[in-house]
PDB file of C-alpha atoms in Angstrom:
ATOM      1  CA  UNK D   1      16.053  49.273 -15.266  1.00  0.00           C
ATOM      2  CA  UNK D   2      13.406  50.079 -12.675  1.00  0.00           C
ATOM      3  CA  UNK D   3      12.061  47.628 -10.101  1.00  0.00           C
ATOM      4  CA  UNK D   4       8.144  47.319  -9.807  1.00  0.00           C
ATOM      5  CA  UNK D   5       7.237  48.646  -6.593  1.00  0.00           C
ATOM      6  CA  UNK D   6       4.264  46.996  -4.751  1.00  0.00           C
ATOM      7  CA  UNK D   7       1.978  48.216  -2.063  1.00  0.00           C
ATOM      8  CA  UNK D   8       1.814  45.519   0.727  1.00  0.00           C
ATOM      9  CA  UNK D   9      -1.794  44.931   0.332  1.00  0.00           C
ATOM     10  CA  UNK D  10      -2.005  45.389  -3.573  1.00  0.00           C
ATOM     11  CA  UNK D  11      -3.824  42.320  -5.407  1.00  0.00           C
ATOM     12  CA  UNK D  12      -0.606  41.709  -7.252  1.00  0.00           C
ATOM     13  CA  UNK D  13       1.404  41.282  -4.009  1.00  0.00           C
ATOM     14  CA  UNK D  14      -1.455  39.147  -2.429  1.00  0.00           C
ATOM     15  CA  UNK D  15      -1.240  36.763  -5.122  1.00  0.00           C
ATOM     16  CA  UNK D  16       2.545  36.310  -5.065  1.00  0.00           C
ATOM     17  CA  UNK D  17       2.475  36.178  -1.219  1.00  0.00           C
ATOM     18  CA  UNK D  18      -0.432  33.408  -1.280  1.00  0.00           C
ATOM     19  CA  UNK D  19       1.197  31.455  -3.929  1.00  0.00           C
ATOM     20  CA  UNK D  20       4.289  31.109  -2.086  1.00  0.00           C
ATOM     21  CA  UNK D  21       2.885  30.402   1.255  1.00  0.00           C
ATOM     22  CA  UNK D  22       0.861  27.383  -0.561  1.00  0.00           C
ATOM     23  CA  UNK D  23       3.964  26.398  -2.123  1.00  0.00           C
ATOM     24  CA  UNK D  24       5.972  26.149   1.256  1.00  0.00           C
ATOM     25  CA  UNK D  25       3.217  24.626   2.948  1.00  0.00           C
ATOM     26  CA  UNK D  26       2.931  21.942   0.266  1.00  0.00           C
ATOM     27  CA  UNK D  27       6.526  21.379   0.485  1.00  0.00           C
ATOM     28  CA  UNK D  28       6.620  20.982   3.942  1.00  0.00           C
ATOM     29  CA  UNK D  29       3.558  18.546   4.020  1.00  0.00           C
ATOM     30  CA  UNK D  30       5.313  16.401   1.258  1.00  0.00           C
ATOM     31  CA  UNK D  31       8.599  16.417   3.217  1.00  0.00           C
ATOM     32  CA  UNK D  32       6.890  15.032   6.494  1.00  0.00           C
ATOM     33  CA  UNK D  33       5.026  12.728   4.383  1.00  0.00           C
ATOM     34  CA  UNK D  34       8.190  11.200   2.570  1.00  0.00           C
ATOM     35  CA  UNK D  35      10.068  11.117   5.683  1.00  0.00           C
ATOM     36  CA  UNK D  36       7.377   9.186   7.307  1.00  0.00           C
ATOM     37  CA  UNK D  37       6.972   6.734   4.360  1.00  0.00           C
ATOM     38  CA  UNK D  38      10.726   6.078   4.497  1.00  0.00           C
ATOM     39  CA  UNK D  39      11.001   5.715   8.194  1.00  0.00           C
ATOM     40  CA  UNK D  40       8.114   3.070   8.019  1.00  0.00           C
ATOM     41  CA  UNK D  41       9.858   1.388   5.094  1.00  0.00           C
ATOM     42  CA  UNK D  42      12.706   1.196   7.264  1.00  0.00           C
ATOM     43  CA  UNK D  43      10.972  -0.220  10.253  1.00  0.00           C
ATOM     44  CA  UNK D  44       9.369  -2.837   7.865  1.00  0.00           C
ATOM     45  CA  UNK D  45      12.879  -3.932   6.927  1.00  0.00           C
ATOM     46  CA  UNK D  46      14.330  -3.991  10.307  1.00  0.00           C
ATOM     47  CA  UNK D  47      11.228  -6.328  11.256  1.00  0.00           C
ATOM     48  CA  UNK D  48      12.081  -8.455   8.285  1.00  0.00           C
ATOM     49  CA  UNK D  49      15.650  -8.643   9.258  1.00  0.00           C
ATOM     50  CA  UNK D  50      14.815  -9.579  12.935  1.00  0.00           C
ATOM     51  CA  UNK D  51      12.275 -12.337  11.856  1.00  0.00           C
ATOM     52  CA  UNK D  52      14.739 -13.747   9.242  1.00  0.00           C
ATOM     53  CA  UNK D  53      17.638 -13.479  11.499  1.00  0.00           C
ATOM     54  CA  UNK D  54      16.019 -15.237  14.542  1.00  0.00           C
ATOM     55  CA  UNK D  55      13.409 -17.545  12.848  1.00  0.00           C
ATOM     56  CA  UNK D  56      14.759 -18.338   9.165  1.00  0.00           C
ATOM     57  CA  UNK D  57      11.310 -16.982   8.140  1.00  0.00           C
ATOM     58  CA  UNK D  58       9.309 -18.954  10.719  1.00  0.00           C
ATOM     59  CA  UNK D  59       6.318 -17.281  12.959  1.00  0.00           C
ATOM     60  CA  UNK D  60       8.281 -18.020  16.125  1.00  0.00           C
ATOM     61  CA  UNK D  61      11.818 -19.039  17.360  1.00  0.00           C
ATOM     62  CA  UNK D  62      12.697 -19.718  21.061  1.00  0.00           C
ATOM     63  CA  UNK D  63      15.678 -17.341  21.052  1.00  0.00           C
ATOM     64  CA  UNK D  64      13.788 -14.115  19.536  1.00  0.00           C
ATOM     65  CA  UNK D  65      13.674 -12.634  23.116  1.00  0.00           C
ATOM     66  CA  UNK D  66      17.584 -12.655  23.468  1.00  0.00           C
ATOM     67  CA  UNK D  67      17.953 -11.098  20.184  1.00  0.00           C
ATOM     68  CA  UNK D  68      15.253  -8.424  20.542  1.00  0.00           C
ATOM     69  CA  UNK D  69      16.911  -7.400  23.938  1.00  0.00           C
ATOM     70  CA  UNK D  70      20.501  -7.318  22.810  1.00  0.00           C
ATOM     71  CA  UNK D  71      19.235  -5.274  19.824  1.00  0.00           C
ATOM     72  CA  UNK D  72      17.482  -2.817  22.066  1.00  0.00           C
ATOM     73  CA  UNK D  73      20.479  -2.130  24.184  1.00  0.00           C
ATOM     74  CA  UNK D  74      22.817  -1.691  21.275  1.00  0.00           C
ATOM     75  CA  UNK D  75      20.650   0.330  19.116  1.00  0.00           C
ATOM     76  CA  UNK D  76      19.549   2.442  22.157  1.00  0.00           C
ATOM     77  CA  UNK D  77      23.203   3.167  22.851  1.00  0.00           C
ATOM     78  CA  UNK D  78      23.610   4.302  19.189  1.00  0.00           C
ATOM     79  CA  UNK D  79      20.369   6.209  18.653  1.00  0.00           C
ATOM     80  CA  UNK D  80      19.133   7.026  22.234  1.00  0.00           C
ATOM     81  CA  UNK D  81      15.545   6.539  21.609  1.00  0.00           C
ATOM     82  CA  UNK D  82      13.148   4.676  19.524  1.00  0.00           C
ATOM     83  CA  UNK D  83      14.563   1.085  19.981  1.00  0.00           C
ATOM     84  CA  UNK D  84      13.114  -0.125  23.429  1.00  0.00           C
ATOM     85  CA  UNK D  85      12.438  -3.734  23.562  1.00  0.00           C
ATOM     86  CA  UNK D  86       8.590  -2.735  23.035  1.00  0.00           C
ATOM     87  CA  UNK D  87       9.204  -0.872  20.149  1.00  0.00           C
ATOM     88  CA  UNK D  88      11.245  -3.604  18.703  1.00  0.00           C
ATOM     89  CA  UNK D  89       8.697  -6.265  19.357  1.00  0.00           C
ATOM     90  CA  UNK D  90       6.118  -3.921  17.570  1.00  0.00           C
ATOM     91  CA  UNK D  91       8.447  -3.619  14.509  1.00  0.00           C
ATOM     92  CA  UNK D  92       8.830  -7.186  14.277  1.00  0.00           C
ATOM     93  CA  UNK D  93       4.955  -7.773  14.597  1.00  0.00           C
ATOM     94  CA  UNK D  94       4.398  -4.865  11.857  1.00  0.00           C
ATOM     95  CA  UNK D  95       6.455  -6.814   9.433  1.00  0.00           C
ATOM     96  CA  UNK D  96       4.747 -10.208  10.442  1.00  0.00           C
ATOM     97  CA  UNK D  97       1.326  -8.529   9.748  1.00  0.00           C
ATOM     98  CA  UNK D  98       2.373  -6.924   6.467  1.00  0.00           C
ATOM     99  CA  UNK D  99       5.088  -9.465   5.049  1.00  0.00           C
ATOM    100  CA  UNK D 100       2.694 -10.220   2.213  1.00  0.00           C
ATOM    101  CA  UNK D 101       3.717  -6.918   0.657  1.00  0.00           C
ATOM    102  CA  UNK D 102       5.617  -7.608  -2.420  1.00  0.00           C
ATOM    103  CA  UNK D 103       8.743  -6.173  -2.377  1.00  0.00           C
ATOM    104  CA  UNK D 104      11.732  -6.038  -5.071  1.00  0.00           C
ATOM    105  CA  UNK D 105      14.051  -9.143  -4.485  1.00  0.00           C
ATOM    106  CA  UNK D 106      17.011  -6.881  -4.684  1.00  0.00           C
ATOM    107  CA  UNK D 107      16.159  -4.735  -1.637  1.00  0.00           C
ATOM    108  CA  UNK D 108      18.867  -4.263   0.836  1.00  0.00           C
ATOM    109  CA  UNK D 109      19.678  -1.638   3.444  1.00  0.00           C
ATOM    110  CA  UNK D 110      20.868   1.004   0.998  1.00  0.00           C
ATOM    111  CA  UNK D 111      18.706   4.209   1.351  1.00  0.00           C
ATOM    112  CA  UNK D 112      17.976   4.603  -2.099  1.00  0.00           C
ATOM    113  CA  UNK D 113      16.342   1.140  -2.022  1.00  0.00           C
ATOM    114  CA  UNK D 114      14.277   2.206   0.801  1.00  0.00           C
ATOM    115  CA  UNK D 115      12.409   4.717  -1.465  1.00  0.00           C
ATOM    116  CA  UNK D 116      10.603   2.076  -3.573  1.00  0.00           C
ATOM    117  CA  UNK D 117       9.560   0.430  -0.141  1.00  0.00           C
ATOM    118  CA  UNK D 118       8.385   3.548   1.109  1.00  0.00           C
ATOM    119  CA  UNK D 119       5.819   3.944  -1.553  1.00  0.00           C
ATOM    120  CA  UNK D 120       4.145   0.753  -0.181  1.00  0.00           C
ATOM    121  CA  UNK D 121       3.415   2.500   2.945  1.00  0.00           C
ATOM    122  CA  UNK D 122       1.696   5.622   2.455  1.00  0.00           C
ATOM    123  CA  UNK D 123       0.177   5.938   5.989  1.00  0.00           C
ATOM    124  CA  UNK D 124       2.406   7.425   8.979  1.00  0.00           C
ATOM    125  CA  UNK D 125       4.001   4.765  11.001  1.00  0.00           C
ATOM    126  CA  UNK D 126       1.847   5.254  14.103  1.00  0.00           C
ATOM    127  CA  UNK D 127      -1.148   4.297  11.789  1.00  0.00           C
ATOM    128  CA  UNK D 128       0.310   1.109  11.119  1.00  0.00           C
ATOM    129  CA  UNK D 129       1.053   0.701  14.774  1.00  0.00           C
ATOM    130  CA  UNK D 130      -2.525   0.974  15.431  1.00  0.00           C
ATOM    131  CA  UNK D 131      -3.630  -1.301  12.877  1.00  0.00           C
ATOM    132  CA  UNK D 132      -1.452  -4.043  14.472  1.00  0.00           C
ATOM    133  CA  UNK D 133      -4.114  -4.346  17.139  1.00  0.00           C
ATOM    134  CA  UNK D 134      -6.577  -5.291  14.476  1.00  0.00           C
ATOM    135  CA  UNK D 135      -5.822  -9.344  14.319  1.00  0.00           C
ATOM    136  CA  UNK D 136      -8.124 -10.220  11.235  1.00  0.00           C
ATOM    137  CA  UNK D 137      -6.085  -9.415   8.205  1.00  0.00           C
ATOM    138  CA  UNK D 138      -8.811  -8.592   6.163  1.00  0.00           C
ATOM    139  CA  UNK D 139     -10.483  -5.921   8.804  1.00  0.00           C
ATOM    140  CA  UNK D 140      -6.744  -4.580   8.841  1.00  0.00           C
ATOM    141  CA  UNK D 141      -6.233  -4.569   5.209  1.00  0.00           C
ATOM    142  CA  UNK D 142     -10.022  -2.477   5.094  1.00  0.00           C
ATOM    143  CA  UNK D 143      -8.928  -0.351   7.620  1.00  0.00           C
ATOM    144  CA  UNK D 144      -5.771   0.609   5.911  1.00  0.00           C
ATOM    145  CA  UNK D 145      -7.613   1.281   2.701  1.00  0.00           C
ATOM    146  CA  UNK D 146     -10.416   3.352   4.366  1.00  0.00           C
ATOM    147  CA  UNK D 147      -7.892   5.458   6.348  1.00  0.00           C
ATOM    148  CA  UNK D 148      -6.115   6.170   3.178  1.00  0.00           C
ATOM    149  CA  UNK D 149      -8.948   6.941   1.179  1.00  0.00           C
ATOM    150  CA  UNK D 150     -10.153   9.299   3.827  1.00  0.00           C
ATOM    151  CA  UNK D 151      -6.968  11.301   4.770  1.00  0.00           C
ATOM    152  CA  UNK D 152      -4.601   8.968   6.319  1.00  0.00           C
ATOM    153  CA  UNK D 153      -4.475  10.097  10.057  1.00  0.00           C
ATOM    154  CA  UNK D 154      -3.989   8.187  13.255  1.00  0.00           C
ATOM    155  CA  UNK D 155      -7.165   9.727  14.714  1.00  0.00           C
ATOM    156  CA  UNK D 156      -8.955   8.160  11.541  1.00  0.00           C
ATOM    157  CA  UNK D 157      -7.774   4.877  12.404  1.00  0.00           C
ATOM    158  CA  UNK D 158      -8.988   5.112  15.934  1.00  0.00           C
ATOM    159  CA  UNK D 159     -12.539   6.423  14.741  1.00  0.00           C
ATOM    160  CA  UNK D 160     -12.823   3.395  12.572  1.00  0.00           C
ATOM    161  CA  UNK D 161     -11.575   0.728  14.850  1.00  0.00           C
ATOM    162  CA  UNK D 162     -13.344   1.678  17.775  1.00  0.00           C
ATOM    163  CA  UNK D 163     -16.782   1.317  16.737  1.00  0.00           C
ATOM    164  CA  UNK D 164     -15.798  -1.905  14.609  1.00  0.00           C
ATOM    165  CA  UNK D 165     -16.791  -0.383  11.086  1.00  0.00           C
ATOM    166  CA  UNK D 166     -15.509  -3.489   9.350  1.00  0.00           C
ATOM    167  CA  UNK D 167     -17.761  -5.857  11.189  1.00  0.00           C
ATOM    168  CA  UNK D 168     -20.779  -3.492  10.721  1.00  0.00           C
ATOM    169  CA  UNK D 169     -20.015  -3.160   7.075  1.00  0.00           C
ATOM    170  CA  UNK D 170     -20.014  -6.980   6.800  1.00  0.00           C
ATOM    171  CA  UNK D 171     -23.390  -7.080   8.194  1.00  0.00           C
ATOM    172  CA  UNK D 172     -24.808  -4.661   5.728  1.00  0.00           C
ATOM    173  CA  UNK D 173     -25.822  -6.613   2.601  1.00  0.00           C
ATOM    174  CA  UNK D 174     -25.454  -3.410   0.144  1.00  0.00           C
ATOM    175  CA  UNK D 175     -21.974  -2.655   1.610  1.00  0.00           C
ATOM    176  CA  UNK D 176     -20.588  -6.174   1.739  1.00  0.00           C
ATOM    177  CA  UNK D 177     -21.682  -6.575  -2.001  1.00  0.00           C
ATOM    178  CA  UNK D 178     -18.576  -4.171  -2.817  1.00  0.00           C
ATOM    179  CA  UNK D 179     -15.885  -5.342  -0.578  1.00  0.00           C
ATOM    180  CA  UNK D 180     -13.302  -7.814  -1.860  1.00  0.00           C
TER     181      UNK D 180
END
């Protein structure tokens, strides 16, 4: 049996070469997107646990600062980075801003249960951190949907929030008619 030999620049070779490049590039992009979604879901779950532990579901608790500081020290010893007190406060705020998201009752710390939760957060975690600066929940939802509709990058969130597109959209009668 003879193997076909292809000239490096032949059309047949170029097709298989380009197809493989597209395949690998797509796989890498989807891998990053999946990891990002799972980490975002993990942060949401960490925020939920902090709020539930310190507050029993209430918006504020007197000893929340002590819990955050202790978790920061202990988690930073284990994971080295990513769990500063500032980050843990942001994670907590992230949960409080997005706690309305419906999650299956059986959600636990198991990794396999984070996958359905990850589908709830299609944007990169850094985009959600930027969205935390938007205090109005309707505006935050608007920017989240617009960012997702237009490609889902953090830069896009910044470009939409800075000129206050949501507020300007509300002022336009034609556009506000289509808003929820």
